[in-house]
PDB file of C-alpha atoms in Angstrom:
ATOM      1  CA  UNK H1183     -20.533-110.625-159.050  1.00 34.00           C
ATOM      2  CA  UNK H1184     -22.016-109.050-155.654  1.00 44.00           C
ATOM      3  CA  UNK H1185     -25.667-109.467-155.175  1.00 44.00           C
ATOM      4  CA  UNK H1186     -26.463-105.974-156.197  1.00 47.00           C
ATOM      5  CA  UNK H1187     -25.102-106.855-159.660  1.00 47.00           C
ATOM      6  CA  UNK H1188     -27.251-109.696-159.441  1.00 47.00           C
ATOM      7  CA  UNK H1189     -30.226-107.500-159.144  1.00 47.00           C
ATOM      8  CA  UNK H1190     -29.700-105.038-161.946  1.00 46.00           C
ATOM      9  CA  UNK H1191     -29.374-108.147-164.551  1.00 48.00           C
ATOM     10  CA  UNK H1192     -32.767-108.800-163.804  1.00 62.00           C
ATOM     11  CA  UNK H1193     -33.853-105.313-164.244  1.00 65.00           C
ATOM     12  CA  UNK H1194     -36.341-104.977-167.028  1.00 77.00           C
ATOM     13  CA  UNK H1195     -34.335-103.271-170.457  1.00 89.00           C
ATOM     14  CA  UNK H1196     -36.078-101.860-173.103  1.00 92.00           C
ATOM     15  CA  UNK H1197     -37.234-104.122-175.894  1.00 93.00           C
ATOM     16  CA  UNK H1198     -35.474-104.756-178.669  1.00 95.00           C
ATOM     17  CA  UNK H1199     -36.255-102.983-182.359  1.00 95.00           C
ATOM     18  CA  UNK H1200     -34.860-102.204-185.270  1.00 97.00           C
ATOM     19  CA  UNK H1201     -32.721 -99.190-186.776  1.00 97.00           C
ATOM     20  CA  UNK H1202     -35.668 -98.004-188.316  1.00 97.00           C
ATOM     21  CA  UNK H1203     -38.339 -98.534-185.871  1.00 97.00           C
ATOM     22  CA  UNK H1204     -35.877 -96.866-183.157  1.00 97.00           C
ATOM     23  CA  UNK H1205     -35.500 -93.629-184.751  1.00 97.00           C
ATOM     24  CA  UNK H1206     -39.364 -92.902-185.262  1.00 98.00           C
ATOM     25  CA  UNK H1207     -39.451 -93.757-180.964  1.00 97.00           C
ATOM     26  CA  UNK H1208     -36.587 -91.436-180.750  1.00 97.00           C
ATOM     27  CA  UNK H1209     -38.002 -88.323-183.051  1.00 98.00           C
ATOM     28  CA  UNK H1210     -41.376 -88.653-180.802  1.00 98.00           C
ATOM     29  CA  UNK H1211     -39.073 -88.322-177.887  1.00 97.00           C
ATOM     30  CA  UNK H1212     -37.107 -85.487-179.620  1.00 98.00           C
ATOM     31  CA  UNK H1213     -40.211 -83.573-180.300  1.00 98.00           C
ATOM     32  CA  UNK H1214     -41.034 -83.964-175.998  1.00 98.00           C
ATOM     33  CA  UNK H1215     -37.750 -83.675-175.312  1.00 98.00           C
ATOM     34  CA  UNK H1216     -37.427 -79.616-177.102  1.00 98.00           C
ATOM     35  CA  UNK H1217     -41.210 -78.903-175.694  1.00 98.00           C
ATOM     36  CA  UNK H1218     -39.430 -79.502-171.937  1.00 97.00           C
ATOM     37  CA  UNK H1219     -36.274 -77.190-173.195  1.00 98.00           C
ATOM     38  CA  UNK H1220     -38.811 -74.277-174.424  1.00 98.00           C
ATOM     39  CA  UNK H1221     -40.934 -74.813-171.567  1.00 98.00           C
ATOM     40  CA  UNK H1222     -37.818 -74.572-168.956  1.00 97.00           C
ATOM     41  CA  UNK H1223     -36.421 -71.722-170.442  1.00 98.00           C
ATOM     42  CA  UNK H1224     -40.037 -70.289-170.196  1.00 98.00           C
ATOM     43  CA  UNK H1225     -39.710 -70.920-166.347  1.00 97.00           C
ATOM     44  CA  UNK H1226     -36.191 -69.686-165.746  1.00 97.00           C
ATOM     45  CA  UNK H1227     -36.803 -66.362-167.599  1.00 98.00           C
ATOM     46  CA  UNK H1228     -40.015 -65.941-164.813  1.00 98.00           C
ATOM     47  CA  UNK H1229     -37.440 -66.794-162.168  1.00 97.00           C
ATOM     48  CA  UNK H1230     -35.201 -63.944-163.835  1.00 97.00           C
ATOM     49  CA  UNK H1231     -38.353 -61.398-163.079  1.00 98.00           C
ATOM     50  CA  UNK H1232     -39.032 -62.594-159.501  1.00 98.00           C
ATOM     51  CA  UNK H1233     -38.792 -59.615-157.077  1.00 98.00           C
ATOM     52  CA  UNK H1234     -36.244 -59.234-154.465  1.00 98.00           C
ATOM     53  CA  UNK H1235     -36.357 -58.810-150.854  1.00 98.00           C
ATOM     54  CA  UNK H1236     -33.875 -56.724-149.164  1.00 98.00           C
ATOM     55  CA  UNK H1237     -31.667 -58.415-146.683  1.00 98.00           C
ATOM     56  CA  UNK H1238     -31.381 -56.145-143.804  1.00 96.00           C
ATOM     57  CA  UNK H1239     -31.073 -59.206-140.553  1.00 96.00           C
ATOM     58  CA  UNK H1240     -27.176 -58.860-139.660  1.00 95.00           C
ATOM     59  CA  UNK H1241     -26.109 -62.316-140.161  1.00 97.00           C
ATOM     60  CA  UNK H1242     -22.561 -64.068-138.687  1.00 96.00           C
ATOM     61  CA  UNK H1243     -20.657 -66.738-140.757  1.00 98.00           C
ATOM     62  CA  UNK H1244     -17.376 -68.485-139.203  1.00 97.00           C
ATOM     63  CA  UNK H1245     -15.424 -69.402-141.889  1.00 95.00           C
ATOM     64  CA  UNK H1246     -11.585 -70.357-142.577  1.00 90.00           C
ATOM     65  CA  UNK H1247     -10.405 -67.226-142.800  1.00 90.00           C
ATOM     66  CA  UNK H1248     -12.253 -65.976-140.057  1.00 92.00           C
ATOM     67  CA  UNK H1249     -15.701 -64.089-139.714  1.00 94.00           C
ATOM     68  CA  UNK H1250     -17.830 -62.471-141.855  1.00 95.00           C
ATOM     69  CA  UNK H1251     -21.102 -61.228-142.594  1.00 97.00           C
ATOM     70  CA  UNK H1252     -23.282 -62.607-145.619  1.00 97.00           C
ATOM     71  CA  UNK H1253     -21.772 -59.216-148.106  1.00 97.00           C
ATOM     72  CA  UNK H1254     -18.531 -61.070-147.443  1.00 97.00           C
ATOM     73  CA  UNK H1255     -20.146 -64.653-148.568  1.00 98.00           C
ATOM     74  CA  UNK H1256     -19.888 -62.620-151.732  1.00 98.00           C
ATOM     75  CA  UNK H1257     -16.121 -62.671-151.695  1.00 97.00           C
ATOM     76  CA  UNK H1258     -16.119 -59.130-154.179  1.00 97.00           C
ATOM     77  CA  UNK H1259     -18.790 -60.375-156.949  1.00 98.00           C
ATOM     78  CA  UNK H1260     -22.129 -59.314-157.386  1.00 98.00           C
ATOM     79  CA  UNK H1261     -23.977 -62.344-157.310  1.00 98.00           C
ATOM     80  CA  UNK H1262     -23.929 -65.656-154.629  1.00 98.00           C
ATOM     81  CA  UNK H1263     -25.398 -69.080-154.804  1.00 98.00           C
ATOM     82  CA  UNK H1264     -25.113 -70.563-151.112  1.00 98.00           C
ATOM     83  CA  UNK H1265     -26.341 -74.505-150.854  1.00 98.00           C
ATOM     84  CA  UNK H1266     -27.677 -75.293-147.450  1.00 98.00           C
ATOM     85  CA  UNK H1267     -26.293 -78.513-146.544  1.00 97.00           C
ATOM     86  CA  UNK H1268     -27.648 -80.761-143.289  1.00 96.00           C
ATOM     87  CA  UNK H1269     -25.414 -80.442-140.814  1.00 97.00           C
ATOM     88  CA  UNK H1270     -25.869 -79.782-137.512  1.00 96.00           C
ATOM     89  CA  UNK H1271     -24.224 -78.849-134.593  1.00 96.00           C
ATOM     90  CA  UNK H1272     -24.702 -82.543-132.818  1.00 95.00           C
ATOM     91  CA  UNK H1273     -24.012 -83.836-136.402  1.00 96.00           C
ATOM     92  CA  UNK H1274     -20.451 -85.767-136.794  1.00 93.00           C
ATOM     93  CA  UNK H1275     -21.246 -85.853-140.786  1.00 95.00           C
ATOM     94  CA  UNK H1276     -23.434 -84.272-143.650  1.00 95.00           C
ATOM     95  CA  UNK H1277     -26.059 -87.068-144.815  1.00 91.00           C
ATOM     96  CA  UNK H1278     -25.198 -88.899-147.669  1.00 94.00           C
ATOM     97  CA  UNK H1279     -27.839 -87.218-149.819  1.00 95.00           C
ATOM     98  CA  UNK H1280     -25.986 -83.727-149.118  1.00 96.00           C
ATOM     99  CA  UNK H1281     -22.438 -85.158-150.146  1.00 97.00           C
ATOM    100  CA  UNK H1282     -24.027 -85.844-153.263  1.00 97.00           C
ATOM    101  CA  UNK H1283     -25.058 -82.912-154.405  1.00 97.00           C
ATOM    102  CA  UNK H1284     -21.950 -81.301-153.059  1.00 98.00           C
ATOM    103  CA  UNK H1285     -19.808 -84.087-154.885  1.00 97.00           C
ATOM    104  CA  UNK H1286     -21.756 -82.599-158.276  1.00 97.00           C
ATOM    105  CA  UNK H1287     -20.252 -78.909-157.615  1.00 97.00           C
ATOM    106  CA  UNK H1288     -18.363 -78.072-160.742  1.00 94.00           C
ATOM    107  CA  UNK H1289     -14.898 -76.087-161.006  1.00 97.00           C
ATOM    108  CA  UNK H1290     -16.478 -72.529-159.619  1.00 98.00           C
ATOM    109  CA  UNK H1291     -13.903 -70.879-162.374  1.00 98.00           C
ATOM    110  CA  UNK H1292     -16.890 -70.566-164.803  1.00 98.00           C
ATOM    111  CA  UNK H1293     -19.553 -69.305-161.876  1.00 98.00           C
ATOM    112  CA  UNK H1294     -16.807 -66.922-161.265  1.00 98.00           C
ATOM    113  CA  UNK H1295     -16.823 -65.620-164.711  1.00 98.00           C
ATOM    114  CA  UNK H1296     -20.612 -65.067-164.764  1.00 98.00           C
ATOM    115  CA  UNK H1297     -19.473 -62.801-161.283  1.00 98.00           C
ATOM    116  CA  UNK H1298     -21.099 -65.785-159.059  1.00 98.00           C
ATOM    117  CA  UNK H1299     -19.850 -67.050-156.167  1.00 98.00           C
ATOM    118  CA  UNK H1300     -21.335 -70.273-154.814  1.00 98.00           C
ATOM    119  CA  UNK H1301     -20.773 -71.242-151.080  1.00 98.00           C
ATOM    120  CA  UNK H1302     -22.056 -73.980-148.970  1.00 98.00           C
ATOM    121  CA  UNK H1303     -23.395 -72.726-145.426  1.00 98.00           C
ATOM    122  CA  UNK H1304     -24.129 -75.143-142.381  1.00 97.00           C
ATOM    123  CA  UNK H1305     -24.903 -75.091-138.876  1.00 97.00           C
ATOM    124  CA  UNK H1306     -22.179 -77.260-137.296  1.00 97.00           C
ATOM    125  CA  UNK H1307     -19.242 -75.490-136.194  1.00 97.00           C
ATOM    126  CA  UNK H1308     -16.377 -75.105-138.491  1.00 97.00           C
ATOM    127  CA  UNK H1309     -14.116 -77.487-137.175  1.00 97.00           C
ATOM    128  CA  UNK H1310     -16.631 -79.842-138.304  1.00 97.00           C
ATOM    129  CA  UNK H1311     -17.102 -78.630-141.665  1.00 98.00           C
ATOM    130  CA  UNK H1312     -13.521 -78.354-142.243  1.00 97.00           C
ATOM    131  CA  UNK H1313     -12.554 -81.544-141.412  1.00 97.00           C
ATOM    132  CA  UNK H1314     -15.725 -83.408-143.369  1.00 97.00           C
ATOM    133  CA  UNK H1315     -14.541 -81.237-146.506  1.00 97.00           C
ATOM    134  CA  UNK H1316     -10.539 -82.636-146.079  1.00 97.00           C
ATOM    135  CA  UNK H1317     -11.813 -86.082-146.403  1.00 97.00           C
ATOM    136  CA  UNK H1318     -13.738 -85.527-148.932  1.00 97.00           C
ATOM    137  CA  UNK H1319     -11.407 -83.771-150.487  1.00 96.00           C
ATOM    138  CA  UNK H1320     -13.579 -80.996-151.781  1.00 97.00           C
ATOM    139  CA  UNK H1321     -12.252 -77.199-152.070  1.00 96.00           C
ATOM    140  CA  UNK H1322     -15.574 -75.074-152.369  1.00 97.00           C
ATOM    141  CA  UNK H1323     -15.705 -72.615-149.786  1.00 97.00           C
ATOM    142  CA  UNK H1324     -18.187 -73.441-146.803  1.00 98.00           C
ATOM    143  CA  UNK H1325     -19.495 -71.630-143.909  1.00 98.00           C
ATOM    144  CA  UNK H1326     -20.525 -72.050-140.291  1.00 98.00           C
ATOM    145  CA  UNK H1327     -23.844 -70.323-139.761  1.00 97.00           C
ATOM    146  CA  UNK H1328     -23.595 -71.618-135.883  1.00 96.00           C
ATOM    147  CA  UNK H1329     -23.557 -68.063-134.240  1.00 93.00           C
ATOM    148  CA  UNK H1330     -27.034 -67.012-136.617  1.00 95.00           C
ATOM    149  CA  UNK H1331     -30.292 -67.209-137.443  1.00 96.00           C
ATOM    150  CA  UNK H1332     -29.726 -67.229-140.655  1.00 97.00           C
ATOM    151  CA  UNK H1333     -30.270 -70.964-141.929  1.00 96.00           C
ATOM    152  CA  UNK H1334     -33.966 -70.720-139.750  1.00 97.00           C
ATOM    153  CA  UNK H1335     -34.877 -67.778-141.035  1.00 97.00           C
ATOM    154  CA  UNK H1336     -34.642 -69.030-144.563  1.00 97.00           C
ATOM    155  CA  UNK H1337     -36.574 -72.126-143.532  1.00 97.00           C
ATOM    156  CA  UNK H1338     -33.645 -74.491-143.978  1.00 96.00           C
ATOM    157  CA  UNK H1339     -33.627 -75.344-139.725  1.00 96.00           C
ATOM    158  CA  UNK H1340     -36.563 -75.687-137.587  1.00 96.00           C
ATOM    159  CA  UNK H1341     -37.048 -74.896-134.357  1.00 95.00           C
ATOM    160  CA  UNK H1342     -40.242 -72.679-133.588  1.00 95.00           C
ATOM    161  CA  UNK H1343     -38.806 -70.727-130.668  1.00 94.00           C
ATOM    162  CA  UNK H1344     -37.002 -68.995-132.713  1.00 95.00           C
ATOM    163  CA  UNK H1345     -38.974 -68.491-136.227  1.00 95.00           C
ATOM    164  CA  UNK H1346     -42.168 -70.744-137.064  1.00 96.00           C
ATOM    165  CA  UNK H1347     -41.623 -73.431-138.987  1.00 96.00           C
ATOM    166  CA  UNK H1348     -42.286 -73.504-142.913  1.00 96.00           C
ATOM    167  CA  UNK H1349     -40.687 -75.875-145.625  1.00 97.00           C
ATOM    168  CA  UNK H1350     -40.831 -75.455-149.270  1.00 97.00           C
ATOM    169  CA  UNK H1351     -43.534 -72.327-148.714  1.00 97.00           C
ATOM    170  CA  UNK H1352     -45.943 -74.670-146.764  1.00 97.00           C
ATOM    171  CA  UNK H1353     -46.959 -73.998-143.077  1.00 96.00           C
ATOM    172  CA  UNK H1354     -46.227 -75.997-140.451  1.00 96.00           C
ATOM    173  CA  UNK H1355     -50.217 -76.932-140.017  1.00 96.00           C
ATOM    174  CA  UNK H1356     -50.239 -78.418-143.959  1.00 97.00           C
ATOM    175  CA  UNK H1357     -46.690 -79.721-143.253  1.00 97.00           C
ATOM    176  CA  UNK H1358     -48.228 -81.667-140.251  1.00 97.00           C
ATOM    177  CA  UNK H1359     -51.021 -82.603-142.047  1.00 97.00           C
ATOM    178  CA  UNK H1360     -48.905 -84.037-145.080  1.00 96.00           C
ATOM    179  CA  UNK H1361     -46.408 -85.639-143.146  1.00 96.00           C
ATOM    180  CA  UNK H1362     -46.789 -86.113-139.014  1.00 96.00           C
ATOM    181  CA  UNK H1363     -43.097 -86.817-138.606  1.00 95.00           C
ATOM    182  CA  UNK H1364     -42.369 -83.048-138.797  1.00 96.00           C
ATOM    183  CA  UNK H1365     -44.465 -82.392-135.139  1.00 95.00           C
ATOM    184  CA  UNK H1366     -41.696 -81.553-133.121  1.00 93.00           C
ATOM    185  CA  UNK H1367     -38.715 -81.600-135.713  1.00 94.00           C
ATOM    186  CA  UNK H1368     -35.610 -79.632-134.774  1.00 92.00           C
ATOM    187  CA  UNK H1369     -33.471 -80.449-137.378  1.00 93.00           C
ATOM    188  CA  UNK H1370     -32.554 -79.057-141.006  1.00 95.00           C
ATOM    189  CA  UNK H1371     -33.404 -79.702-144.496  1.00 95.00           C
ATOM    190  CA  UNK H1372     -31.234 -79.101-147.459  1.00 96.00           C
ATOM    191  CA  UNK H1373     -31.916 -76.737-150.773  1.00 97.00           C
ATOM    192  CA  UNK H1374     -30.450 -73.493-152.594  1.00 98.00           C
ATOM    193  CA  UNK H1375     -30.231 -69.899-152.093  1.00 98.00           C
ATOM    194  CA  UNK H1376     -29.829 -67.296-154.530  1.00 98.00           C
ATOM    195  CA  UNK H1377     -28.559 -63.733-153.733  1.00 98.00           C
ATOM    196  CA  UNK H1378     -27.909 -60.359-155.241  1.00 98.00           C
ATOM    197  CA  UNK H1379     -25.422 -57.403-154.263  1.00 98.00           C
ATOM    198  CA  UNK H1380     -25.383 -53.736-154.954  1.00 98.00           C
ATOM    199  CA  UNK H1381     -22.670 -52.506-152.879  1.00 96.00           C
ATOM    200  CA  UNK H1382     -23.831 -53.455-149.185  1.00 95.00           C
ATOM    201  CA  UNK H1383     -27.094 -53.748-149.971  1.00 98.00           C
ATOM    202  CA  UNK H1384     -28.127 -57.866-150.469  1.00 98.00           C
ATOM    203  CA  UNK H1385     -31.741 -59.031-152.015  1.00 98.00           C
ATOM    204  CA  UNK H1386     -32.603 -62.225-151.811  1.00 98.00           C
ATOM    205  CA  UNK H1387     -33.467 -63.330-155.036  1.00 98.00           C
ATOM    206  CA  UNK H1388     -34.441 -66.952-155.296  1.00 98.00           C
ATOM    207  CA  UNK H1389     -34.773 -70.149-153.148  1.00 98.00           C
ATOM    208  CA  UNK H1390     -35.772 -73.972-153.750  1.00 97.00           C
ATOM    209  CA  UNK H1391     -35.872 -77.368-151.616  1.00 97.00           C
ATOM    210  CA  UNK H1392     -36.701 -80.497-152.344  1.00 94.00           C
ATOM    211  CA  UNK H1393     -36.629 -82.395-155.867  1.00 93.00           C
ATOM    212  CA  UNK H1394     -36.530 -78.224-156.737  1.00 94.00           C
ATOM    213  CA  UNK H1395     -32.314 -78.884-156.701  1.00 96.00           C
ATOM    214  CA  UNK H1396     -32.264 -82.129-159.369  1.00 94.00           C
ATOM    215  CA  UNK H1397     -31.472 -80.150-161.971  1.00 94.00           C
ATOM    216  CA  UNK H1398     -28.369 -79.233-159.804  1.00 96.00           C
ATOM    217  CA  UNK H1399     -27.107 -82.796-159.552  1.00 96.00           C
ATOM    218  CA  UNK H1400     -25.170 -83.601-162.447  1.00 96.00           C
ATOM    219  CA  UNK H1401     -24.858 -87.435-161.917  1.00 96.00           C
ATOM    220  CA  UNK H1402     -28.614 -87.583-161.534  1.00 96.00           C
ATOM    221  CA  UNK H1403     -28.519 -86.162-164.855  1.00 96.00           C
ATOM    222  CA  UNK H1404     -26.613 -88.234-166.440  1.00 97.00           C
ATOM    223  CA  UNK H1405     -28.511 -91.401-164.932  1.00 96.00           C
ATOM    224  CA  UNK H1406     -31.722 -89.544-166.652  1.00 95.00           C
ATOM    225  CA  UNK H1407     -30.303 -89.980-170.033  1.00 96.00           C
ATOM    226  CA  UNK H1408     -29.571 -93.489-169.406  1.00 95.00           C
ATOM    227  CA  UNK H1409     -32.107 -96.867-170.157  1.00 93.00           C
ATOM    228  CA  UNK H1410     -32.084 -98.086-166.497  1.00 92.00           C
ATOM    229  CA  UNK H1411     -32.113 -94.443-164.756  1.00 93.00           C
ATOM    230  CA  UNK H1412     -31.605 -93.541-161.431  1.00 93.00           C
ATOM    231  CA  UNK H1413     -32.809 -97.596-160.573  1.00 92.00           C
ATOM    232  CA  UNK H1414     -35.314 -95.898-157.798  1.00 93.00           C
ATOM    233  CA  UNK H1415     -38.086 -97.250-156.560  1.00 92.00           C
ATOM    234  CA  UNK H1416     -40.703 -93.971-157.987  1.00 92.00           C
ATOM    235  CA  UNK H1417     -39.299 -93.901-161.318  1.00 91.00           C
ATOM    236  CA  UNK H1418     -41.713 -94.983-164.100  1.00 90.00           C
ATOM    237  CA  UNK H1419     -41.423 -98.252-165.666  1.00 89.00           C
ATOM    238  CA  UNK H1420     -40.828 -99.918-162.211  1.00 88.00           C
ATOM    239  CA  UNK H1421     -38.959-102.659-161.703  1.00 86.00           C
ATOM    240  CA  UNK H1422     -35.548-101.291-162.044  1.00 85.00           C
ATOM    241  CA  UNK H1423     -34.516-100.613-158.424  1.00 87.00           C
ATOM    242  CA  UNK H1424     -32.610-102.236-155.953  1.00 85.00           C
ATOM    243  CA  UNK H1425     -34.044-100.594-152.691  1.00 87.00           C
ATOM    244  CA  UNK H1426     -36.105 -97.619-151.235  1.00 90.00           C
ATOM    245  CA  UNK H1427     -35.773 -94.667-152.917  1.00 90.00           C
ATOM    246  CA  UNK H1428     -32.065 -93.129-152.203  1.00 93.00           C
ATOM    247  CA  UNK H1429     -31.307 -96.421-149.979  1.00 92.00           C
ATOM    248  CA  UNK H1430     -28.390 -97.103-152.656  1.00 94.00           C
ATOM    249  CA  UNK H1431     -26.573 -93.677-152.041  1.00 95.00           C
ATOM    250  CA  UNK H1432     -23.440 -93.616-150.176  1.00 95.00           C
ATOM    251  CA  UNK H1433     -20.910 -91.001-149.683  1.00 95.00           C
ATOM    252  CA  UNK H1434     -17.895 -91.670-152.013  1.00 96.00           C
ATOM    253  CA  UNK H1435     -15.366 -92.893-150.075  1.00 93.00           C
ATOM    254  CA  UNK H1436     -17.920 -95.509-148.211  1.00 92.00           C
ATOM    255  CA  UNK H1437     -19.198 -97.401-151.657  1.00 91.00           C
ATOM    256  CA  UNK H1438     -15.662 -99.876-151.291  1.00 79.00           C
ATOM    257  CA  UNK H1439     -16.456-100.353-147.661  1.00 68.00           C
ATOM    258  CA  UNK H1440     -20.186-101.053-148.549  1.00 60.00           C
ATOM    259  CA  UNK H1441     -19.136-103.456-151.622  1.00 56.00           C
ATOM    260  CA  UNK H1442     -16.773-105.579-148.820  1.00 51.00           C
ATOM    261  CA  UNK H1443     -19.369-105.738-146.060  1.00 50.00           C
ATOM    262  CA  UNK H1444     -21.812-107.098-148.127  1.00 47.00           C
ATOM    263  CA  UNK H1445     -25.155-105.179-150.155  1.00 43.00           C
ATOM    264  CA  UNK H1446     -27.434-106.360-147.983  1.00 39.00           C
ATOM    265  CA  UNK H1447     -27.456-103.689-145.511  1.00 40.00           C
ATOM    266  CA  UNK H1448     -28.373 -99.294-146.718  1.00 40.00           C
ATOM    267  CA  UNK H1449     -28.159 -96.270-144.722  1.00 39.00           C
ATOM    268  CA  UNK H1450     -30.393 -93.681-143.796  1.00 42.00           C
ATOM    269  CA  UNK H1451     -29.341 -90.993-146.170  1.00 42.00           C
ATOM    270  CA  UNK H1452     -31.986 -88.062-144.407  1.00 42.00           C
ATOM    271  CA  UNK H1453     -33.262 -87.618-147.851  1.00 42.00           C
ATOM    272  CA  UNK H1454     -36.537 -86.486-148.733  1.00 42.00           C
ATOM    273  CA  UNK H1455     -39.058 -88.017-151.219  1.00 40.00           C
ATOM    274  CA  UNK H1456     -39.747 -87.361-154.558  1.00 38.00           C
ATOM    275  CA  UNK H1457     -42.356 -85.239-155.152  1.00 40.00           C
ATOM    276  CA  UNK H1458     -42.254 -83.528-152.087  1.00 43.00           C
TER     277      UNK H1458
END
């Protein structure tokens, strides 16, 4: 047994009870657990009522079948979901964190029946994408917004020569004041976009960041229904992580490599706190 193993023995697990005692815990969870459903289907129907903004900015994506504009992202369908992964131009990879969600992506057969189409858009060329998305062996389509501004003017890149910074609808002053590290930050952040077509008319309808997108990560998800969790460091009782935050998360094909060269060591997987 590695020494990560090790660790989760010793992870505190829920004490021990009977039958009986278990199911009158469980129906007090029940009761919270239907109050969250009512209450998110309260907050998705306000997101259904949310008014759109015309998309009028002509916008150029590279992408393997050759250029387009963002009425083509559409690929004939009414609706588009477009996940704004981190990576840039200077980039060799995605971060970790990115793959992740990206990993989660179901079969888009059943967006495609609602008339969605989801797409992933990035920064770095498309020679870059396309290679990161054969080893990963993923088939969702995926754009190169290189040649645009589109990824800065929806706040997903940074660079205030070209559109003043904002993140998650905060200013750059209150991001500065929150967080110094994002004086003089060039880079991108990650999140969702949601858009709507009539014709060749497109609205933007919707967009989130930050822990906004959990509900989007299936294995997350899963780890939520489970007695240890996610086993991070912010999660409530404590004591069940192994490291800082997302230190654990690898990209798929690197967990074997990790598990060889030892668990002592965790990458920098550019993700951003919880509760930010």
């Amino acid at each position: 047994m590695n020494a990560a193993s090790d660790e989760v023995t010793k992870m505190p697990d829920p004490e021990i009870t009977t039958r009986e005692q278990w199911l009158v815990a469980r129906r007090e969870l029940l009761a919270k657990e239907k109050e969250l459903t009512r209450h998110r289907d309260e907050v998705n129907a306000a997101r259904r009522r949310l008014p759109m903004v015309e998309i009028t900015k002509d916008y150029a994506f590279d992408g393997p079948h050759g250029s387009g504009t963002l009425v083509d992202l559409f690929d004939g369908r009414s609706q588009l979901v477009i996940y704004h992964t981190m990576f840039d131009p200077d980039d060799d990879e995605p971060c970790p964190s990115c793959s992740f969600w990206l990993d989660n992506v179901g079969h888009l057969s059943h967006l495609h029946a609602r008339d969605t189409t989801f797409a992933a858009v990035s920064r770095a060329p498309l020679e870059k994408l396309e290679h990161y998305k054969r080893r990963m062996g993923w088939t969702i389509p995926w754009y190169s917004s290189y040649r645009s501004d589109f990824n800065y003017d929806f706040h997903y890149s940074f660079d205030p020569s070209i559109v003043p910074v904002e993140w998650n609808y905060k200013a750059f002053p209150q991001l500065v004041r929150e967080n110094p590290a994002w004086e003089g930050y060039t880079g991108s952040e990650t999140g969702v976009s949601a858009f709507l077509r009539h014709g060749d008319r497109v609205f933007h309808t919707y967009s989130c960041f930050a822990r906004g997108i959990d509900v989007l990560n299936g294995t997350y998800n899963y780890l939520d229904l489970t007695a240890r969790g996610r086993q991070e460091d912010w999660e409530q009782p404590p004591g069940r992580s192994d490291g800082h935050a997302m230190s654990w998360l690898r990209r798929h094909d690197d967990y074997e490599a990790a598990v060889i060269g030892g668990a002592g060591t965790q990458p920098d997987n550019g993700a951003a706190q919880p509760g930010l």
